[in-house]
PDB file of C-alpha atoms in Angstrom:
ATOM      1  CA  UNK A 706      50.041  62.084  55.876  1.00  0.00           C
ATOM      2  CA  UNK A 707      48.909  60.814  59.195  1.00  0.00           C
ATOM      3  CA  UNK A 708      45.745  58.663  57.860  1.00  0.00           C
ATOM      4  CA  UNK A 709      47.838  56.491  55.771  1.00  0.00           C
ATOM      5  CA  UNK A 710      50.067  55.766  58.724  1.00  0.00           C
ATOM      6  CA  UNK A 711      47.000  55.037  60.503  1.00  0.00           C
ATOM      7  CA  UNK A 712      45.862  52.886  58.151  1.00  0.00           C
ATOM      8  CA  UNK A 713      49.294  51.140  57.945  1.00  0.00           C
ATOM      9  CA  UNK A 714      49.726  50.656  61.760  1.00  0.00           C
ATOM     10  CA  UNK A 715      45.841  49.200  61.458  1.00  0.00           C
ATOM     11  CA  UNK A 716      46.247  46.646  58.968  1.00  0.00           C
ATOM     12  CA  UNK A 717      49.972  45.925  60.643  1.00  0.00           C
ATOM     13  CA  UNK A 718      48.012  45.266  64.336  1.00  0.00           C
ATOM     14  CA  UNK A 719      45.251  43.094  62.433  1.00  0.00           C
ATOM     15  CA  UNK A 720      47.710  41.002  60.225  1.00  0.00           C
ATOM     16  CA  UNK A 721      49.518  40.310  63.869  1.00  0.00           C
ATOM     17  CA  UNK A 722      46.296  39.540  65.797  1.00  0.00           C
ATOM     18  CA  UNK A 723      44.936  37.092  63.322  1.00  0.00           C
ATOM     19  CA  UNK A 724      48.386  35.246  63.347  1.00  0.00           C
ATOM     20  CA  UNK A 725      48.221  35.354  67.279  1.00  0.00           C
ATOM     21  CA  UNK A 726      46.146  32.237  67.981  1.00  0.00           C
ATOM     22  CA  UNK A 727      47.202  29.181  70.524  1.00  0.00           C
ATOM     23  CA  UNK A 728      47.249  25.784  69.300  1.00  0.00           C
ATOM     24  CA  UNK A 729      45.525  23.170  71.743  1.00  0.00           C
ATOM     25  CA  UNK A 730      47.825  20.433  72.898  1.00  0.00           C
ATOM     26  CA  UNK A 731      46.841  16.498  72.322  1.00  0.00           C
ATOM     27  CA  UNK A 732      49.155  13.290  72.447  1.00  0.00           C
ATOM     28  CA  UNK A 733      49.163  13.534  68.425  1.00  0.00           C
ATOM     29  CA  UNK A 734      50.479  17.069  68.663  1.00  0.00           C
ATOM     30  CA  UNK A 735      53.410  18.918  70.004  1.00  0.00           C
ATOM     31  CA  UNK A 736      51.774  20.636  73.478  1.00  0.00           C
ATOM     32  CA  UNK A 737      51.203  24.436  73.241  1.00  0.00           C
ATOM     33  CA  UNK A 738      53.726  26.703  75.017  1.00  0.00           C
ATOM     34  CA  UNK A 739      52.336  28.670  77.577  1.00  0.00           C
ATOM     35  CA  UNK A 740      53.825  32.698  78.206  1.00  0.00           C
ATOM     36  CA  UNK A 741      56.132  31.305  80.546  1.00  0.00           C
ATOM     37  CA  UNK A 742      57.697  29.194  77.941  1.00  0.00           C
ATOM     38  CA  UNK A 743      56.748  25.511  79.771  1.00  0.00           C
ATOM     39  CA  UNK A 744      55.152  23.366  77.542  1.00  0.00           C
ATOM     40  CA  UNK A 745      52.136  22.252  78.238  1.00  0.00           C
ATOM     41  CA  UNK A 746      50.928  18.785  80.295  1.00  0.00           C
ATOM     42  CA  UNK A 747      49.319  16.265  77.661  1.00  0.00           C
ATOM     43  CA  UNK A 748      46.636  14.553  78.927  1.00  0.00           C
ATOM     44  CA  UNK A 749      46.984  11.286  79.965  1.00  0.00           C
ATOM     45  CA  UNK A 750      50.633  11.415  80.185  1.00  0.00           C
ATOM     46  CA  UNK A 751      52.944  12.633  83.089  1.00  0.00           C
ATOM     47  CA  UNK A 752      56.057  11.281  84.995  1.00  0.00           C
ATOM     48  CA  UNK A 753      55.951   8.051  87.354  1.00  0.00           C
ATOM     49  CA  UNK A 754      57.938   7.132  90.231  1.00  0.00           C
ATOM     50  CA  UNK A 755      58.920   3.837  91.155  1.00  0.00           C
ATOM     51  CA  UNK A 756      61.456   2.746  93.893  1.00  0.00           C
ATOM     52  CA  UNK A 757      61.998  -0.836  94.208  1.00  0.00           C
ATOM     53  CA  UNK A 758      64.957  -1.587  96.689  1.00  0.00           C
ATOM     54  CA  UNK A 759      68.061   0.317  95.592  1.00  0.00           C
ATOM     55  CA  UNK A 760      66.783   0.581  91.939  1.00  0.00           C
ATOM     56  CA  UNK A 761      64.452   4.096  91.445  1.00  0.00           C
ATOM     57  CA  UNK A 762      62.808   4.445  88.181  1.00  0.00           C
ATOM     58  CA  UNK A 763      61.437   8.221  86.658  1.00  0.00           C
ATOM     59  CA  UNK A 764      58.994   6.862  83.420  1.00  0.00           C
ATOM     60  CA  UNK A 765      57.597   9.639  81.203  1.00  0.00           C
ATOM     61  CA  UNK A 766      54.049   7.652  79.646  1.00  0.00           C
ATOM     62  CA  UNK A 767      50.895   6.969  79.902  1.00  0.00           C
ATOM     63  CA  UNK A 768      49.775   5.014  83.512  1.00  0.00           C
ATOM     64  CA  UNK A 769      49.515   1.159  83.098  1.00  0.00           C
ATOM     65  CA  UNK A 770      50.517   1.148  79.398  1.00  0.00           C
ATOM     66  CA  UNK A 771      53.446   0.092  77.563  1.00  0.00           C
ATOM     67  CA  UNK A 772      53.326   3.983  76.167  1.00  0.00           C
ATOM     68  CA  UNK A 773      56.299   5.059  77.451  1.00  0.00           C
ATOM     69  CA  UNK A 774      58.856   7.178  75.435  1.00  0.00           C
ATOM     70  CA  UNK A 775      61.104   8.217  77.954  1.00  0.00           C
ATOM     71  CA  UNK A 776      62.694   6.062  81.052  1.00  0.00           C
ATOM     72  CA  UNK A 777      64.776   7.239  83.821  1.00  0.00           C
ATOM     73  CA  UNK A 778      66.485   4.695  85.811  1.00  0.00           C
ATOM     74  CA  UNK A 779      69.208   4.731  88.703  1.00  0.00           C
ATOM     75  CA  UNK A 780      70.818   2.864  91.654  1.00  0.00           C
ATOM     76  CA  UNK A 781      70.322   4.441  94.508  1.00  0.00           C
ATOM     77  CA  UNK A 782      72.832   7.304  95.667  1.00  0.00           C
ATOM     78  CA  UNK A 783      75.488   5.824  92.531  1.00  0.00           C
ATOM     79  CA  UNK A 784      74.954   9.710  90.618  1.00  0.00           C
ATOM     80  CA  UNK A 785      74.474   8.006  87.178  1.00  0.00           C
ATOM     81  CA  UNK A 786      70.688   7.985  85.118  1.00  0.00           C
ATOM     82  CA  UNK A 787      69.877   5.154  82.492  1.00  0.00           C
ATOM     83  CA  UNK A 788      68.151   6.484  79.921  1.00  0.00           C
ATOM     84  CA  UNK A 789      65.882   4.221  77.736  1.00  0.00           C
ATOM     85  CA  UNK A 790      63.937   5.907  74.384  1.00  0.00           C
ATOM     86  CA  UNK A 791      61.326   4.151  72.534  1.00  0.00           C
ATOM     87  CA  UNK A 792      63.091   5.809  68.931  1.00  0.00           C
ATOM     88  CA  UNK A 793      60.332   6.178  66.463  1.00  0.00           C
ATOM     89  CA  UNK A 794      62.197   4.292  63.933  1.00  0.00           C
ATOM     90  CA  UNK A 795      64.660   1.433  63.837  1.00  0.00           C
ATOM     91  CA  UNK A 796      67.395   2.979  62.011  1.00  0.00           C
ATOM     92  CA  UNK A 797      67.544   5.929  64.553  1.00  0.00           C
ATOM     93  CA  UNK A 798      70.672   7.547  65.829  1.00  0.00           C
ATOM     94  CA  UNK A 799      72.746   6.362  67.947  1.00  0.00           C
ATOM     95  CA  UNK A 800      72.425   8.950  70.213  1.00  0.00           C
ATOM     96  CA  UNK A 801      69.276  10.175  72.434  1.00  0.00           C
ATOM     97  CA  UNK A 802      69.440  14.101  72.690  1.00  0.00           C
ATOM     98  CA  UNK A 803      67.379  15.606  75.326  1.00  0.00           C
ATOM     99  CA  UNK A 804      66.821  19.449  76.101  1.00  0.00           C
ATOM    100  CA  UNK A 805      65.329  21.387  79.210  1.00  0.00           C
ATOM    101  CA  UNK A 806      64.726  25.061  79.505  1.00  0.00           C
ATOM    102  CA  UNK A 807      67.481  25.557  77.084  1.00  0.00           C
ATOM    103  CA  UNK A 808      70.177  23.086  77.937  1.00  0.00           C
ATOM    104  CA  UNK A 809      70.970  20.509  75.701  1.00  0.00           C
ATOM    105  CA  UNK A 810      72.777  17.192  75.813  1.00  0.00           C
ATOM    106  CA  UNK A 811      73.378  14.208  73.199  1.00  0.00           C
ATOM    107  CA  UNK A 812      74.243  10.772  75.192  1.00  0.00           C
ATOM    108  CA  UNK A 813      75.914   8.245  72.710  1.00  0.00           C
ATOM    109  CA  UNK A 814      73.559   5.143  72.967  1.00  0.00           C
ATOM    110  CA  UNK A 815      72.879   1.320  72.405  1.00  0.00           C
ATOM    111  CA  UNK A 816      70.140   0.729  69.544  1.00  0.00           C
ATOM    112  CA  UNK A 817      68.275  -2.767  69.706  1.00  0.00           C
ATOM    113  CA  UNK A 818      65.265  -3.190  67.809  1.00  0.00           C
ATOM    114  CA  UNK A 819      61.637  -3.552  69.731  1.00  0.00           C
ATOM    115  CA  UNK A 820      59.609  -5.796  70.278  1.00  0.00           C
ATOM    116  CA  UNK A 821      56.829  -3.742  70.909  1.00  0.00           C
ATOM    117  CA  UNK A 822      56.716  -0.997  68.278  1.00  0.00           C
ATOM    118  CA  UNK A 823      58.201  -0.450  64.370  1.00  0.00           C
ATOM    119  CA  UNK A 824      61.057   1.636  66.066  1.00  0.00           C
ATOM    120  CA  UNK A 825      64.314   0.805  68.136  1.00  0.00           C
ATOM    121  CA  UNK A 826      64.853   1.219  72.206  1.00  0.00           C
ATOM    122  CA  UNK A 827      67.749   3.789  72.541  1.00  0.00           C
ATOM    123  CA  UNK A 828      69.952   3.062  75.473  1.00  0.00           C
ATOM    124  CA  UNK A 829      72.512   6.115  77.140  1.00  0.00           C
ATOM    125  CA  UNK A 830      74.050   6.425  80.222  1.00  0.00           C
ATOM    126  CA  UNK A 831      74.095  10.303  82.178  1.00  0.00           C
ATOM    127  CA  UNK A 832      75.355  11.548  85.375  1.00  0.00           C
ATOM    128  CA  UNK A 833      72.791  13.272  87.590  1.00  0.00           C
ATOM    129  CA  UNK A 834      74.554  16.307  87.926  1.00  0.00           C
ATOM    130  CA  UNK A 835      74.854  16.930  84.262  1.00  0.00           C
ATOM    131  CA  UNK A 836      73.093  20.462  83.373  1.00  0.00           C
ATOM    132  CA  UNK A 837      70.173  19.413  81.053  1.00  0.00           C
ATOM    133  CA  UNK A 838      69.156  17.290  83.780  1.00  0.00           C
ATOM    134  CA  UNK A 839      69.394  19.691  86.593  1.00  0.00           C
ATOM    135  CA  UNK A 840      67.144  21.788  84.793  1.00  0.00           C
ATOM    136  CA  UNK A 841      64.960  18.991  84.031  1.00  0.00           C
ATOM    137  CA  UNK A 842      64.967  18.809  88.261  1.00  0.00           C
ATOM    138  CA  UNK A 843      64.673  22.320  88.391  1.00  0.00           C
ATOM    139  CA  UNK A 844      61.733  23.070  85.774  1.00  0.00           C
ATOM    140  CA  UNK A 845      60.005  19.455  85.664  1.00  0.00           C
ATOM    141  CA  UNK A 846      59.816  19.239  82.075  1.00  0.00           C
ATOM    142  CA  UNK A 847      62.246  17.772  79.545  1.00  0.00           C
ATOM    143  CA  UNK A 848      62.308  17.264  75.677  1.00  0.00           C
ATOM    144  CA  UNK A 849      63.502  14.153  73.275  1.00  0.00           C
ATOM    145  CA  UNK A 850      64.910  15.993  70.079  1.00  0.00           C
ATOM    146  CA  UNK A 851      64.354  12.764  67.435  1.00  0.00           C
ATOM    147  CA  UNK A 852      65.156  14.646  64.398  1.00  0.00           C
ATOM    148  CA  UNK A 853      62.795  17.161  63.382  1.00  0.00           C
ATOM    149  CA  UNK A 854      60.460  16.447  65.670  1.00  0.00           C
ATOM    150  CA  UNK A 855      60.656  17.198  69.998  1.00  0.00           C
ATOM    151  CA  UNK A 856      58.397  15.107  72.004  1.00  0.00           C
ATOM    152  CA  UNK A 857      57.929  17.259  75.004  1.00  0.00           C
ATOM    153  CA  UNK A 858      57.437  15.486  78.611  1.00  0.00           C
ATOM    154  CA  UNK A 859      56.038  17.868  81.070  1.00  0.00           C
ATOM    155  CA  UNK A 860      54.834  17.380  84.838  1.00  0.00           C
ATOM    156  CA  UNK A 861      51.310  17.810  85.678  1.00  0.00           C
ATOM    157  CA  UNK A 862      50.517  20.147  88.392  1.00  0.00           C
ATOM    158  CA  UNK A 863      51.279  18.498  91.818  1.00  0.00           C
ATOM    159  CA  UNK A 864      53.514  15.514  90.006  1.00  0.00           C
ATOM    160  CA  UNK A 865      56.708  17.595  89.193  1.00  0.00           C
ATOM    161  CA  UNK A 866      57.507  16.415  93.045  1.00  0.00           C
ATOM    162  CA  UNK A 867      57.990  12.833  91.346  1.00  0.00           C
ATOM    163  CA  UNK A 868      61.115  14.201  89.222  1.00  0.00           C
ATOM    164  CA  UNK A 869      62.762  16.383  92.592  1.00  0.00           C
ATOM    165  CA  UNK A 870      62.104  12.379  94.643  1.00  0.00           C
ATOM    166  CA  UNK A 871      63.801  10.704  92.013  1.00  0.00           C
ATOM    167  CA  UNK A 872      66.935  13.231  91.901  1.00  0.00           C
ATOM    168  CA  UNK A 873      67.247  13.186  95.433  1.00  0.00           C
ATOM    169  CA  UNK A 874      67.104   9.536  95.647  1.00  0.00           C
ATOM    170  CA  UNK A 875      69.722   8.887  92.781  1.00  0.00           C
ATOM    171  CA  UNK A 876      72.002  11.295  94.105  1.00  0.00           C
TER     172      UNK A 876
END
């Protein structure tokens, strides 16, 4: 009785080894999860910081492009994040829902069409303490749920500092 076992446990370990591969991340594809459960960066995209005055800006993109899906924006010290979504398509919800290491939150927004893509800019207002962000702060990496799909917007090694500046300068 023990060599069919063994040949059960066998094909078993096999079946699970061939089904254990790692997709590569590109800007077409959702990024890879690594074994701690951060996505992966995408190259050519990270987070920006701007400060100019008393307004800070925190843009999730591509450097120098319009390619931006994700904008953070804030008076300085007032507590309270703009957020502004390039939505894929113009009859999106009204709603931008973003997640972070497990936190989620859906921020009622504006919808006006755009002028630079076939899809809609998405307009919502958060406060920085709100828990999907403070993990955002905490992890450096934050997701758009748009449907079915999850655009994932994670910090390159040595940039996640641009996401803690922005925090602490919002308040």
């Amino acid at each position: 009785m023990r060599a069919p076992t063994l040949v059960i446990l066998t094909a078993v370990g096999l079946t699970m080894a061939a089904c254990a591969t790692t997709p590569t991340a590109s800007p077409a594809e959702p990024p890879a999860l690594v074994a701690s459960g951060a996505p992966m960066p995408v190259q050519g995209y990270d987070w920006f910081y701007n400060a100019d005055g008393r307004e800070i800006s925190l843009s999730y993109g591509m450097a120098e492009s319009d390619d931006v899906p994700l904008d953070l924006s804030c008076r300085k010290g007032a507590g309270v994040v703009t957020l502004l979504h390039a939505a894929s398509k113009k009859n999106a919800p009204r709603s931008i829902t973003v997640e972070s290491g497990g936190d989620t939150q859906a921020y009622p927004a504006r919808s006006e069409p755009s002028p630079l893509h076939d899809g809609a800019f998405l307009t919502a207002s958060a406060r920085t303490g709100d828990p999907v962000l403070q993990r955002f702060r905490r992890i450096g990496w934050l997701a758009i749920l748009e449907g079915d799909n999850r655009i994932m917007m994670a910090s390159h090694p040595g940039s996640e500092t641009r996401v803690e500046q922005f925090f602490s300068a919002c308040g």
